[in-house]
XYZ file of N, CA and C in Angstrom:
525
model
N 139.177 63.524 89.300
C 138.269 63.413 90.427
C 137.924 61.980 90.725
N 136.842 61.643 91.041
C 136.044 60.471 92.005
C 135.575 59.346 90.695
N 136.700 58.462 90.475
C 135.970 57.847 89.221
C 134.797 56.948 89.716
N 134.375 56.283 89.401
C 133.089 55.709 89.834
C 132.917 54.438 88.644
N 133.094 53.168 89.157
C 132.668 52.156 87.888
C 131.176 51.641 88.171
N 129.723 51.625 87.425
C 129.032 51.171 87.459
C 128.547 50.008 87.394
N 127.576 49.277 88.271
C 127.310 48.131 88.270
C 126.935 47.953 87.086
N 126.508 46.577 86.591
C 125.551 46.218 85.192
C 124.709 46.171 85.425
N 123.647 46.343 86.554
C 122.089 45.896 86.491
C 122.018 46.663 87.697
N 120.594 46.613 87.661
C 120.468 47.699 89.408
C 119.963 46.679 90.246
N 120.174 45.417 90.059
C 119.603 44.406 91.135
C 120.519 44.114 91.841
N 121.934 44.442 91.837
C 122.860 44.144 92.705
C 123.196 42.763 92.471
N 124.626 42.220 93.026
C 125.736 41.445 92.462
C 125.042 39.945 92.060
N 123.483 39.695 92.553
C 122.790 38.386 91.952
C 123.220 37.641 93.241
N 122.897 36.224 92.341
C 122.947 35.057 93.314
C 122.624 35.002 94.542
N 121.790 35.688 95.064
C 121.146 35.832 95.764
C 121.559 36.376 97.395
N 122.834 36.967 96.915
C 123.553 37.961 98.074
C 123.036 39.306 98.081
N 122.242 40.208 97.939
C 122.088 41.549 98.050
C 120.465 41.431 97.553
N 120.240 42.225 98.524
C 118.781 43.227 98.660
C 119.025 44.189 97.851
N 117.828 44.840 96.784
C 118.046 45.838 95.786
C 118.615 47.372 96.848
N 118.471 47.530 97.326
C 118.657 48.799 97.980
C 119.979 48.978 98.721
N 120.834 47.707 98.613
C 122.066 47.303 99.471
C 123.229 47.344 98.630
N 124.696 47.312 98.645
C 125.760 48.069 97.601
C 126.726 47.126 98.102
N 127.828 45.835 97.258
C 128.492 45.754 97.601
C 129.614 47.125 97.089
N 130.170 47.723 97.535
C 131.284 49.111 97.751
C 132.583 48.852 97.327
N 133.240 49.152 96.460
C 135.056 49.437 96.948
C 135.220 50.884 96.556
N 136.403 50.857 97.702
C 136.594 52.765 97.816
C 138.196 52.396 97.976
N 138.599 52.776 96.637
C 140.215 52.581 97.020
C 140.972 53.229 96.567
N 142.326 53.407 96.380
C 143.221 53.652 95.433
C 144.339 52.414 94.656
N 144.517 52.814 93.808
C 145.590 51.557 93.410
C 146.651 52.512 92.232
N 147.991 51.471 91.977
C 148.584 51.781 91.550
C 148.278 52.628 89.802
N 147.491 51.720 89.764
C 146.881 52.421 88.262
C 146.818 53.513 88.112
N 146.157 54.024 89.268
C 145.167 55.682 88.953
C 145.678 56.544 89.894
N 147.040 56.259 90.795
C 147.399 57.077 92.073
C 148.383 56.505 91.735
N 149.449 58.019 91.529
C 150.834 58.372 91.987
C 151.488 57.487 93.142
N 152.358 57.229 92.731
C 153.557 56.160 93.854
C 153.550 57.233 94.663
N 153.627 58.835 94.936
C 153.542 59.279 96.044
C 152.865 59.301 96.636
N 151.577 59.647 96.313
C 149.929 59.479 96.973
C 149.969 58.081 97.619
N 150.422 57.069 96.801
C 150.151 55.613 97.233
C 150.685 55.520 99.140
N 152.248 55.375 98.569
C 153.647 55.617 99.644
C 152.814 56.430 100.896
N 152.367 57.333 100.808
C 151.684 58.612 102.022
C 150.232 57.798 102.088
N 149.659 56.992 101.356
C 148.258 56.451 102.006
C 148.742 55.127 102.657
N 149.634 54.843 102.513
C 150.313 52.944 103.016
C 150.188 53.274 104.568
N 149.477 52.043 105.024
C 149.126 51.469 106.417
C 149.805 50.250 107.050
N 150.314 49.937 107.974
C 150.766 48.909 108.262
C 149.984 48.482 108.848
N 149.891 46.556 109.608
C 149.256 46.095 109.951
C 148.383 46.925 111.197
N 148.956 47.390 112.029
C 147.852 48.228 112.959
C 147.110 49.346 112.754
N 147.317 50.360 111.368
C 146.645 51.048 111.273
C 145.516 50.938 110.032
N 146.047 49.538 109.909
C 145.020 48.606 108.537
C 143.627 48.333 109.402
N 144.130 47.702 110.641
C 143.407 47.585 111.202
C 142.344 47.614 111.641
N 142.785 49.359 112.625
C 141.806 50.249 113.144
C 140.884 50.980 111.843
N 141.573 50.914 111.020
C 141.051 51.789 109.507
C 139.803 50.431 109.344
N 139.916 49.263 109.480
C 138.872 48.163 109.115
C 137.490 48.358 110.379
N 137.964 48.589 111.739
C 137.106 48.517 112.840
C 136.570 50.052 112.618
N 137.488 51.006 111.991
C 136.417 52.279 112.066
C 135.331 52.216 110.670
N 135.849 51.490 109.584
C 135.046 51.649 108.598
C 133.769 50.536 109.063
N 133.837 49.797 109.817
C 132.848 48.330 110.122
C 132.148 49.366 111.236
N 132.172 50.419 111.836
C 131.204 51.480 113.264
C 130.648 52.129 112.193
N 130.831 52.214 111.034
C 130.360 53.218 110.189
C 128.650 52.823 110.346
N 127.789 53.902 110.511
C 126.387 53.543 110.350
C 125.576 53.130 109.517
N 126.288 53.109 108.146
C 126.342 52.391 106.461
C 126.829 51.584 106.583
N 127.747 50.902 107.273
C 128.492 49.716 106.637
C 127.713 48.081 107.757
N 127.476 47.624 106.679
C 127.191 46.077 108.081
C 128.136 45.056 107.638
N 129.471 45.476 106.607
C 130.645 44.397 106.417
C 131.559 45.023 105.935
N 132.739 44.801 106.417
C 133.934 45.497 105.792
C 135.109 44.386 105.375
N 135.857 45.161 104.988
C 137.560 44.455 104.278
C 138.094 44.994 104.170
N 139.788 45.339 104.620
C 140.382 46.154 103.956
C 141.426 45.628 103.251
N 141.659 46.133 102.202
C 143.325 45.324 101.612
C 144.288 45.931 101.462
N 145.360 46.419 102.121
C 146.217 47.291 102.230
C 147.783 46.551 101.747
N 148.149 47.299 100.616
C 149.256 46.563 100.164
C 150.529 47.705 99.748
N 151.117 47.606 99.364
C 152.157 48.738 98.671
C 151.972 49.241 97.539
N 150.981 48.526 96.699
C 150.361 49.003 95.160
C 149.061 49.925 95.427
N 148.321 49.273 96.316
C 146.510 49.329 96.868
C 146.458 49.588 98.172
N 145.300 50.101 98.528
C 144.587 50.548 99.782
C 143.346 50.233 99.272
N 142.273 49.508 99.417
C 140.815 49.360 98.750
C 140.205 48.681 100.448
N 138.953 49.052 100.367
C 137.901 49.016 101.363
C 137.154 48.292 100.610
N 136.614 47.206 100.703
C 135.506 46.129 100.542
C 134.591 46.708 101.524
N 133.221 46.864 101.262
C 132.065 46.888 102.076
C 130.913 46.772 101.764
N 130.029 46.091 102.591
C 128.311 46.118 102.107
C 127.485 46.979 102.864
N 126.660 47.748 101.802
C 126.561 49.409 102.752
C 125.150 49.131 102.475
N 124.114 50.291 103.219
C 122.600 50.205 102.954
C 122.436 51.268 102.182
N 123.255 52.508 102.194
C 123.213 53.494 101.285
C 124.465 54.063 100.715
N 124.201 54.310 99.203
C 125.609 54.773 98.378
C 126.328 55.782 98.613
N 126.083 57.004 98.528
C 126.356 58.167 98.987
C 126.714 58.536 100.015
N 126.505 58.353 101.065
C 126.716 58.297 102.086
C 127.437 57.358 102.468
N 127.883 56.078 102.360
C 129.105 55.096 102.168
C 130.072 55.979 101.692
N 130.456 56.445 100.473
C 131.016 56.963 99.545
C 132.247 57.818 100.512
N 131.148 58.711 101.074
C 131.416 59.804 101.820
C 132.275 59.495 102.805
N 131.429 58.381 104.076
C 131.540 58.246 105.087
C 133.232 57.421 105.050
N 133.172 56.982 103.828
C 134.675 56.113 103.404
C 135.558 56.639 102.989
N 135.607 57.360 102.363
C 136.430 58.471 101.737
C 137.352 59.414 103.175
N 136.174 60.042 103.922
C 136.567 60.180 105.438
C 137.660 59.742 105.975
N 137.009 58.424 105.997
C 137.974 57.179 107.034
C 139.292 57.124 106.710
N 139.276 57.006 105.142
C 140.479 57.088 104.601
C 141.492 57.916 104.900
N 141.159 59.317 104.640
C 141.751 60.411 104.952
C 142.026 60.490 106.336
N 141.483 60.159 106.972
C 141.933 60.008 108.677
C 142.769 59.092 108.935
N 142.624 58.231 108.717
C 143.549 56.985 108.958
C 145.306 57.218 107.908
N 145.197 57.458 107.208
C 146.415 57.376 106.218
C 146.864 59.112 106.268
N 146.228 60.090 106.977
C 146.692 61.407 107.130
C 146.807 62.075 105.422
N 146.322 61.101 104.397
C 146.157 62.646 103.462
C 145.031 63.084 103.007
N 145.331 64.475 102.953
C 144.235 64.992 102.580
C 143.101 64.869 101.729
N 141.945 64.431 102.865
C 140.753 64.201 101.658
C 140.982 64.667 100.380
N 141.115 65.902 99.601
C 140.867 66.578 98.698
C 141.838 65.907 97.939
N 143.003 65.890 98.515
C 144.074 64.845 97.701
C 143.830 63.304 96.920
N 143.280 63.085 98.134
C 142.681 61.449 97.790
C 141.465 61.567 97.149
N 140.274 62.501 96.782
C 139.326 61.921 95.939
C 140.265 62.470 94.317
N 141.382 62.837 94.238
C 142.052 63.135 92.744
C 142.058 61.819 92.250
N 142.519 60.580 93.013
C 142.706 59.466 92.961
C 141.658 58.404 92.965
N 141.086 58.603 93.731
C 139.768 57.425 94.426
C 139.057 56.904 93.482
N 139.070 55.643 93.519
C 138.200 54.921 92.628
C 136.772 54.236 93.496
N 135.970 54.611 93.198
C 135.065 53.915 93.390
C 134.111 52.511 93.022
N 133.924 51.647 93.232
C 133.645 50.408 92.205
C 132.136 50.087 93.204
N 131.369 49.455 92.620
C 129.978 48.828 93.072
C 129.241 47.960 92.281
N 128.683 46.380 93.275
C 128.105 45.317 93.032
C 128.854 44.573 92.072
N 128.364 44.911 90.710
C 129.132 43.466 89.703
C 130.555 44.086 89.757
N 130.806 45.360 89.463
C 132.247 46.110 89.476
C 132.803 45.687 90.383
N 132.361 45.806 91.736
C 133.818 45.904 92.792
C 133.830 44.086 93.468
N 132.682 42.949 93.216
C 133.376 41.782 93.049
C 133.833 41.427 91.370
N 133.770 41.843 90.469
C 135.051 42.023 89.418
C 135.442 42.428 89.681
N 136.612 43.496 90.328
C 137.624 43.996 90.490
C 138.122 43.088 91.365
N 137.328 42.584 92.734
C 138.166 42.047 93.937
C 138.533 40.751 93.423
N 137.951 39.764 92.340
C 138.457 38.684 91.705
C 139.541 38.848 90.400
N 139.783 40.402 90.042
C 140.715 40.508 89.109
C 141.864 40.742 89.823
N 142.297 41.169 91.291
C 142.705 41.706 91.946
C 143.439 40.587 92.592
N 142.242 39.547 92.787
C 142.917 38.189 93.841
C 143.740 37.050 93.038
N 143.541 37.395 91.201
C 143.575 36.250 90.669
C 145.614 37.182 90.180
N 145.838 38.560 90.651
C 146.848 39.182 89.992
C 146.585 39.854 88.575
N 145.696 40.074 88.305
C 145.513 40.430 87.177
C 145.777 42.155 87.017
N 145.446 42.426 88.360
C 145.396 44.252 88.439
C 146.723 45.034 89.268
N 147.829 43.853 89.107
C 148.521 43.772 89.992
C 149.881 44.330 89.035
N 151.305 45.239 89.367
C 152.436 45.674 88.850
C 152.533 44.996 87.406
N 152.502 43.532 88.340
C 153.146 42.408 86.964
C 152.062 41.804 87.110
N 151.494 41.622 85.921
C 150.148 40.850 86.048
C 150.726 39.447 85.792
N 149.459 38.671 87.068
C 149.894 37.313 87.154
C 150.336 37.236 88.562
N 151.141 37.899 89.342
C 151.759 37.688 89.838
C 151.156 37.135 91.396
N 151.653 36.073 92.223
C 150.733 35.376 93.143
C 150.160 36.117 94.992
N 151.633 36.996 95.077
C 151.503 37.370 95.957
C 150.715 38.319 96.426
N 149.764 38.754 96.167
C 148.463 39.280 96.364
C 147.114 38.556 96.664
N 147.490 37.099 96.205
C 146.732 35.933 96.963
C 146.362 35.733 98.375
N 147.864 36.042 98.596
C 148.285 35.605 100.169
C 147.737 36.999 101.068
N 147.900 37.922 99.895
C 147.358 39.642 100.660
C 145.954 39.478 100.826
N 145.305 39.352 99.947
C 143.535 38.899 99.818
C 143.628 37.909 100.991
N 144.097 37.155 100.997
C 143.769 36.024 102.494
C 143.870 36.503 103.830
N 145.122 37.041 104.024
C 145.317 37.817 105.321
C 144.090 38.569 105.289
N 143.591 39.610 104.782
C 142.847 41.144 104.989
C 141.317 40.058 105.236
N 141.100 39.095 104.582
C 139.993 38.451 104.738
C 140.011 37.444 106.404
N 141.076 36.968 106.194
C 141.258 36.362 107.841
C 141.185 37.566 108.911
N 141.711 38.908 108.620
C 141.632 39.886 109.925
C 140.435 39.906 110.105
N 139.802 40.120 108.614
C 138.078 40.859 108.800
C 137.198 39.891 109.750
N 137.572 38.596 109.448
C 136.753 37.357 109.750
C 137.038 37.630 111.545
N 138.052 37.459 111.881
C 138.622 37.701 113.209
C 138.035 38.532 113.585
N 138.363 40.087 113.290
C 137.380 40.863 114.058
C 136.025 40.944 113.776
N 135.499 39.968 113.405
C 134.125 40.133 113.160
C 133.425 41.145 112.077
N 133.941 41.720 111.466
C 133.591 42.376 110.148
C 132.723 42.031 108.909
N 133.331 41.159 108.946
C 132.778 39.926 107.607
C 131.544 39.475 108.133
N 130.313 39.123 106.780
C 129.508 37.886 107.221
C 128.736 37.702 105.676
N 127.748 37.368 105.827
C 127.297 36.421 104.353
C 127.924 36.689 102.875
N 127.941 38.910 103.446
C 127.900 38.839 101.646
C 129.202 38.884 101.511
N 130.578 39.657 102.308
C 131.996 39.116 101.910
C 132.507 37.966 102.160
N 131.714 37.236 102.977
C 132.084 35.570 102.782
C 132.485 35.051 101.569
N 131.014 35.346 101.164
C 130.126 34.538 99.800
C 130.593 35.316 98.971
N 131.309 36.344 98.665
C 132.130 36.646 97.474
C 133.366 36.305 97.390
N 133.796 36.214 98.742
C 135.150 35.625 98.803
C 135.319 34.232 98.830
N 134.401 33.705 99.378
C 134.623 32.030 98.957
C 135.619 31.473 98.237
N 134.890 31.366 97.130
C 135.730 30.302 96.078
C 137.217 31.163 95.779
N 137.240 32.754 95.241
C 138.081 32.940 94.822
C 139.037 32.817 95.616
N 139.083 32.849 96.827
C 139.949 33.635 97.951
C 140.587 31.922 98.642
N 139.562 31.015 98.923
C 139.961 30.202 99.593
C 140.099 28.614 98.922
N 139.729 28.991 97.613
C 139.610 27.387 96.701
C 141.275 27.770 95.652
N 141.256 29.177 95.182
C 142.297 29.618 94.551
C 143.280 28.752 94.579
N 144.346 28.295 93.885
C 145.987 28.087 94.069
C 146.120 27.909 92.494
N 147.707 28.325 92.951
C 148.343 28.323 92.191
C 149.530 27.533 91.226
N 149.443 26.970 90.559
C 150.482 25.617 90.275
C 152.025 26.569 89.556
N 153.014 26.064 90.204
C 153.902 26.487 89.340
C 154.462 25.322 88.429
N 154.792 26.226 86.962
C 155.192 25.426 86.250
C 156.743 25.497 85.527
């Protein structure tokens, strides 16, 4: 079912990005915990990454979104005012947009929130959660999904300010 990783504290991600009552969100699947078929049947290409980002950002919970849509992952970044109802309202989106069946996709769905889902989105950007760990090109995926969000207006303080440093100071040296 619906795994769910818990924050560490109930004050939300600190540093002074989140109001106690506010959630940074990820609602995703990834290769880890979802079948290469489930994955393959949830994969979006750039236009339906898209609209999947502008319908999850109308959501009446959400006041920031992200999406990162890759061939491993599908994960929704968002800062919501309420959990449950995020949860829900995302889970939805999902299933609409990628055509499988809700019931299918919460077998899979991971849920992550506040310290969890910016640890995950910095284990994620650095390759760590990635086929071959290490590997860079998921850098460049985290950048794009963050440049769309920024573009369409999605983004603002708190996925900025989590994405900051990792997302836009990041590189990589080869050796």
């Amino acid at each position: 079912g619906l795994w769910i990783t818990p924050s560490t504290s109930a004050g939300g991600v600190g540093h002074g990005l989140r109001r106690s009552r506010v959630t940074l969100l990820c609602v995703g699947l990834d290769h880890r915990a979802t079948p290469m078929a489930v994955l393959s049947e949830a994969g979006l290409d750039a236009p339906r990454s898209r609209g999947l980002l502008l319908a999850v950002a109308d959501d009446e919970c959400v006041a920031e979104a992200l999406v990162l849509s890759t061939c491993n992952r599908l994960e929704i970044y968002a800062d919501v005012d309420r959990f449950h109802p995020a949860v829900d309202a995302l889970t939805t989106l999902v299933a609409k947009h990628t055509g499988v069946d809700r019931d299918r996709l919460v077998e899979h769905l991971r849920v992550r929130y506040d310290e969890a889902a910016v640890t995950h989105l910095l284990s994620v950007t650095a390759g760590l959660e990635s086929v071959v760990p290490g590997e860079t090109q998921v850098l460049g995926q985290v950048r794009t999904a963050l440049r769309i969000a920024q573009d369409e207006g999605t983004t603002g303080r708190v996925l900025n300010g989590v994405t900051q440093t990792p997302v836009t100071d990041y590189t990589v040296s080869e050796a």
